[in-house]
Structure formats: C-alpha cells, structure tokens
Short mmCIF file of C-alpha atoms in Angstrom, two decimals:
data_model
loop_
_atom_site.label_atom_id
_atom_site.label_comp_id
_atom_site.label_asym_id
_atom_site.label_seq_id
_atom_site.Cartn_x
_atom_site.Cartn_y
_atom_site.Cartn_z
CA MET A 12 107.32 106.36 67.18
CA LYS A 13 106.32 104.89 70.52
CA LEU A 14 109.91 104.91 71.82
CA PHE A 15 110.32 108.54 70.74
CA ARG A 16 107.07 109.51 72.49
CA ILE A 17 108.21 107.80 75.71
CA ALA A 18 111.59 109.56 75.51
CA ILE A 19 109.87 112.94 75.16
CA TYR A 20 107.64 112.28 78.17
CA ILE A 21 110.72 111.31 80.21
CA PHE A 22 112.61 114.36 78.94
CA GLY A 23 109.63 116.51 79.93
CA LEU A 24 109.73 115.24 83.50
CA ILE A 25 113.05 117.03 84.03
CA PRO A 26 111.80 120.62 83.60
CA LEU A 27 108.56 119.68 85.35
CA TYR A 28 110.47 118.51 88.44
CA PHE A 29 112.75 121.55 88.54
CA GLY A 30 109.86 123.88 87.87
CA LEU A 31 107.73 122.51 90.69
CA THR A 32 110.57 122.40 93.21
CA GLY A 33 111.75 125.85 92.13
CA ILE A 34 108.35 127.41 92.73
CA ALA A 35 107.89 125.57 96.02
CA LEU A 36 111.37 126.18 97.47
CA GLY A 37 112.55 129.33 95.72
CA ALA A 38 116.12 130.54 95.41
CA ALA A 39 116.92 129.44 98.96
CA GLN A 40 117.39 125.87 97.74
CA LEU A 41 120.47 126.94 95.79
CA MET A 42 121.95 129.46 98.18
CA GLY A 43 123.24 127.12 100.90
CA GLY A 44 122.23 129.52 103.64
CA GLU A 45 123.82 132.53 101.92
CA PRO A 46 121.69 135.67 101.61
CA PHE A 47 119.77 136.43 98.46
CA THR A 48 117.56 139.29 97.34
CA ASN A 49 113.81 139.35 96.92
CA ALA A 50 114.39 140.10 93.24
CA MET A 51 116.55 136.99 92.85
CA ASP A 52 113.91 134.78 94.47
CA ASN A 53 111.17 136.38 92.40
CA GLN A 54 113.07 135.82 89.15
CA PHE A 55 113.99 132.26 90.17
CA ARG A 56 110.36 131.33 90.86
CA TYR A 57 109.24 132.97 87.60
CA LEU A 58 111.77 130.97 85.59
CA SER A 59 110.68 127.85 87.46
CA GLY A 60 107.21 128.52 86.08
CA VAL A 61 108.70 128.77 82.60
CA TYR A 62 110.19 125.29 83.17
CA ILE A 63 106.69 123.99 83.84
CA GLY A 64 105.53 125.63 80.60
CA ILE A 65 108.36 123.92 78.71
CA ALA A 66 107.33 120.58 80.20
CA ALA A 67 103.72 121.21 79.16
CA MET A 68 104.81 121.97 75.59
CA LEU A 69 106.89 118.79 75.47
CA PHE A 70 103.99 116.70 76.77
CA TYR A 71 101.61 118.40 74.32
CA SER A 72 103.86 117.82 71.34
CA ALA A 73 104.43 114.17 72.28
CA GLY A 74 100.69 113.61 71.85
CA ASP A 75 100.90 114.21 68.08
CA ILE A 76 104.48 113.94 66.91
CA VAL A 77 103.71 114.75 63.28
CA GLY A 78 101.02 117.40 63.72
CA ARG A 79 102.78 119.26 66.53
CA ALA A 80 106.30 119.02 65.14
CA LEU A 81 106.82 122.78 65.06
CA VAL A 82 105.78 123.18 68.71
CA PHE A 83 108.27 120.47 69.64
CA ARG A 84 111.09 122.03 67.63
CA LEU A 85 110.54 125.50 69.07
CA THR A 86 110.45 124.05 72.58
CA VAL A 87 113.72 122.21 72.01
CA LEU A 88 115.18 125.42 70.60
CA ALA A 89 114.19 127.25 73.80
CA VAL A 90 115.83 124.53 75.89
CA PHE A 91 119.00 124.75 73.76
CA ILE A 92 119.14 128.56 74.09
CA GLY A 93 118.82 128.13 77.86
CA GLY A 94 121.82 125.80 77.71
CA LEU A 95 123.79 128.45 75.85
CA GLY A 96 122.95 130.86 78.67
CA ARG A 97 124.43 128.37 81.10
CA VAL A 98 127.60 128.24 78.98
CA VAL A 99 127.89 132.03 79.19
CA SER A 100 127.51 131.81 82.97
CA TYR A 101 130.07 129.00 83.17
CA LEU A 102 132.59 131.03 81.20
CA SER A 103 131.80 134.32 82.99
CA VAL A 104 131.59 133.35 86.66
CA GLY A 105 132.81 129.76 86.83
CA ALA A 106 131.47 126.26 87.14
CA PRO A 107 128.13 125.72 88.86
CA PRO A 108 127.32 122.61 90.92
CA ALA A 109 127.59 119.28 89.11
CA ASP A 110 123.82 118.84 88.69
CA MET A 111 123.65 122.16 86.83
CA VAL A 112 126.53 121.15 84.58
CA ALA A 113 124.59 117.96 83.82
CA GLY A 114 121.54 120.08 83.01
CA MET A 115 123.64 122.24 80.71
CA VAL A 116 124.91 119.18 78.86
CA LEU A 117 121.35 117.86 78.39
CA GLU A 118 120.20 121.25 77.15
CA LEU A 119 123.06 121.50 74.67
CA ILE A 120 122.43 118.03 73.22
CA ALA A 121 118.63 118.50 73.13
CA PRO A 122 118.68 119.28 69.37
CA VAL A 123 119.44 115.58 68.85
CA PHE A 124 115.74 115.09 69.63
CA ILE A 125 114.89 117.18 66.56
CA LEU A 126 116.97 114.86 64.40
CA TRP A 127 115.27 111.86 65.97
CA GLN A 128 111.87 113.49 65.44
CA SER A 129 112.66 114.06 61.76
CA LYS A 130 113.48 110.39 61.37
CA VAL A 131 110.29 109.34 63.16
CA ILE A 132 108.18 111.64 60.96
CA LYS A 133 109.74 110.25 57.78
CA GLU A 134 108.92 106.72 58.95
CA ALA A 135 105.32 107.62 59.86
#
C-alpha cells in the first residue's frame, strides 16, 4: 500500500506542475511567439486550475486508499477522458509537441492505477 500511495503522490505532481505553470504563464508558453486570443488564454488558465483540482483529488485520495477509492477512480476517469480529448485533437489537427504526446500516453494508461488500487484494496 505504501508503494501505491507514493506512486499516486508522484502522479499527482504532474497535473500540479502543469496547473501552476499554466496559471502563471498562460497560453503564451505554448504559442512560441504566435498570436493568441484573450479567450484562448482565459480557457487555458481555467483548465490549468482544473489540473490543480485533479492533483488535489489525487493527493486527497492517496491519504485513505480504501475509504476514498471512489474519489480516486473518478479522478483517474477524468484524466483518462482528457487523454481521449488529446487523441481527438491528434487525429483532427495533427501531432502536438512531444511532451504533450507523452502526457497523452500517461493519461491513456492512467486506468492501470485503478487496477493497481483494486489489488491494494484486496490486500488491505
């Protein structure tokens, strides 16, 4: 259970990092000097806040793996659905930068954590 808890805290650091940097730097960090709209920046910073919320839910659920199992599973589901959104973007407009492809892969394999959680709960 301890290894699983540590893995969840590490996994939670990813959306926390991107959420904090997204709010601080906005859409400009991805645009490479290209113009962007106020609406795009506003939406980007909002979604960066959602990343922080996802991190908070992961950290919260890691505190009680058995009692907060549903919170964890719903959070992982949200992450997975976000990954599916990235797949739609990939197929619709083309490949994003490599770090975003890596994020997509992590998001799509996130349900493996639910399987691991189930095993940890059975052993508890």
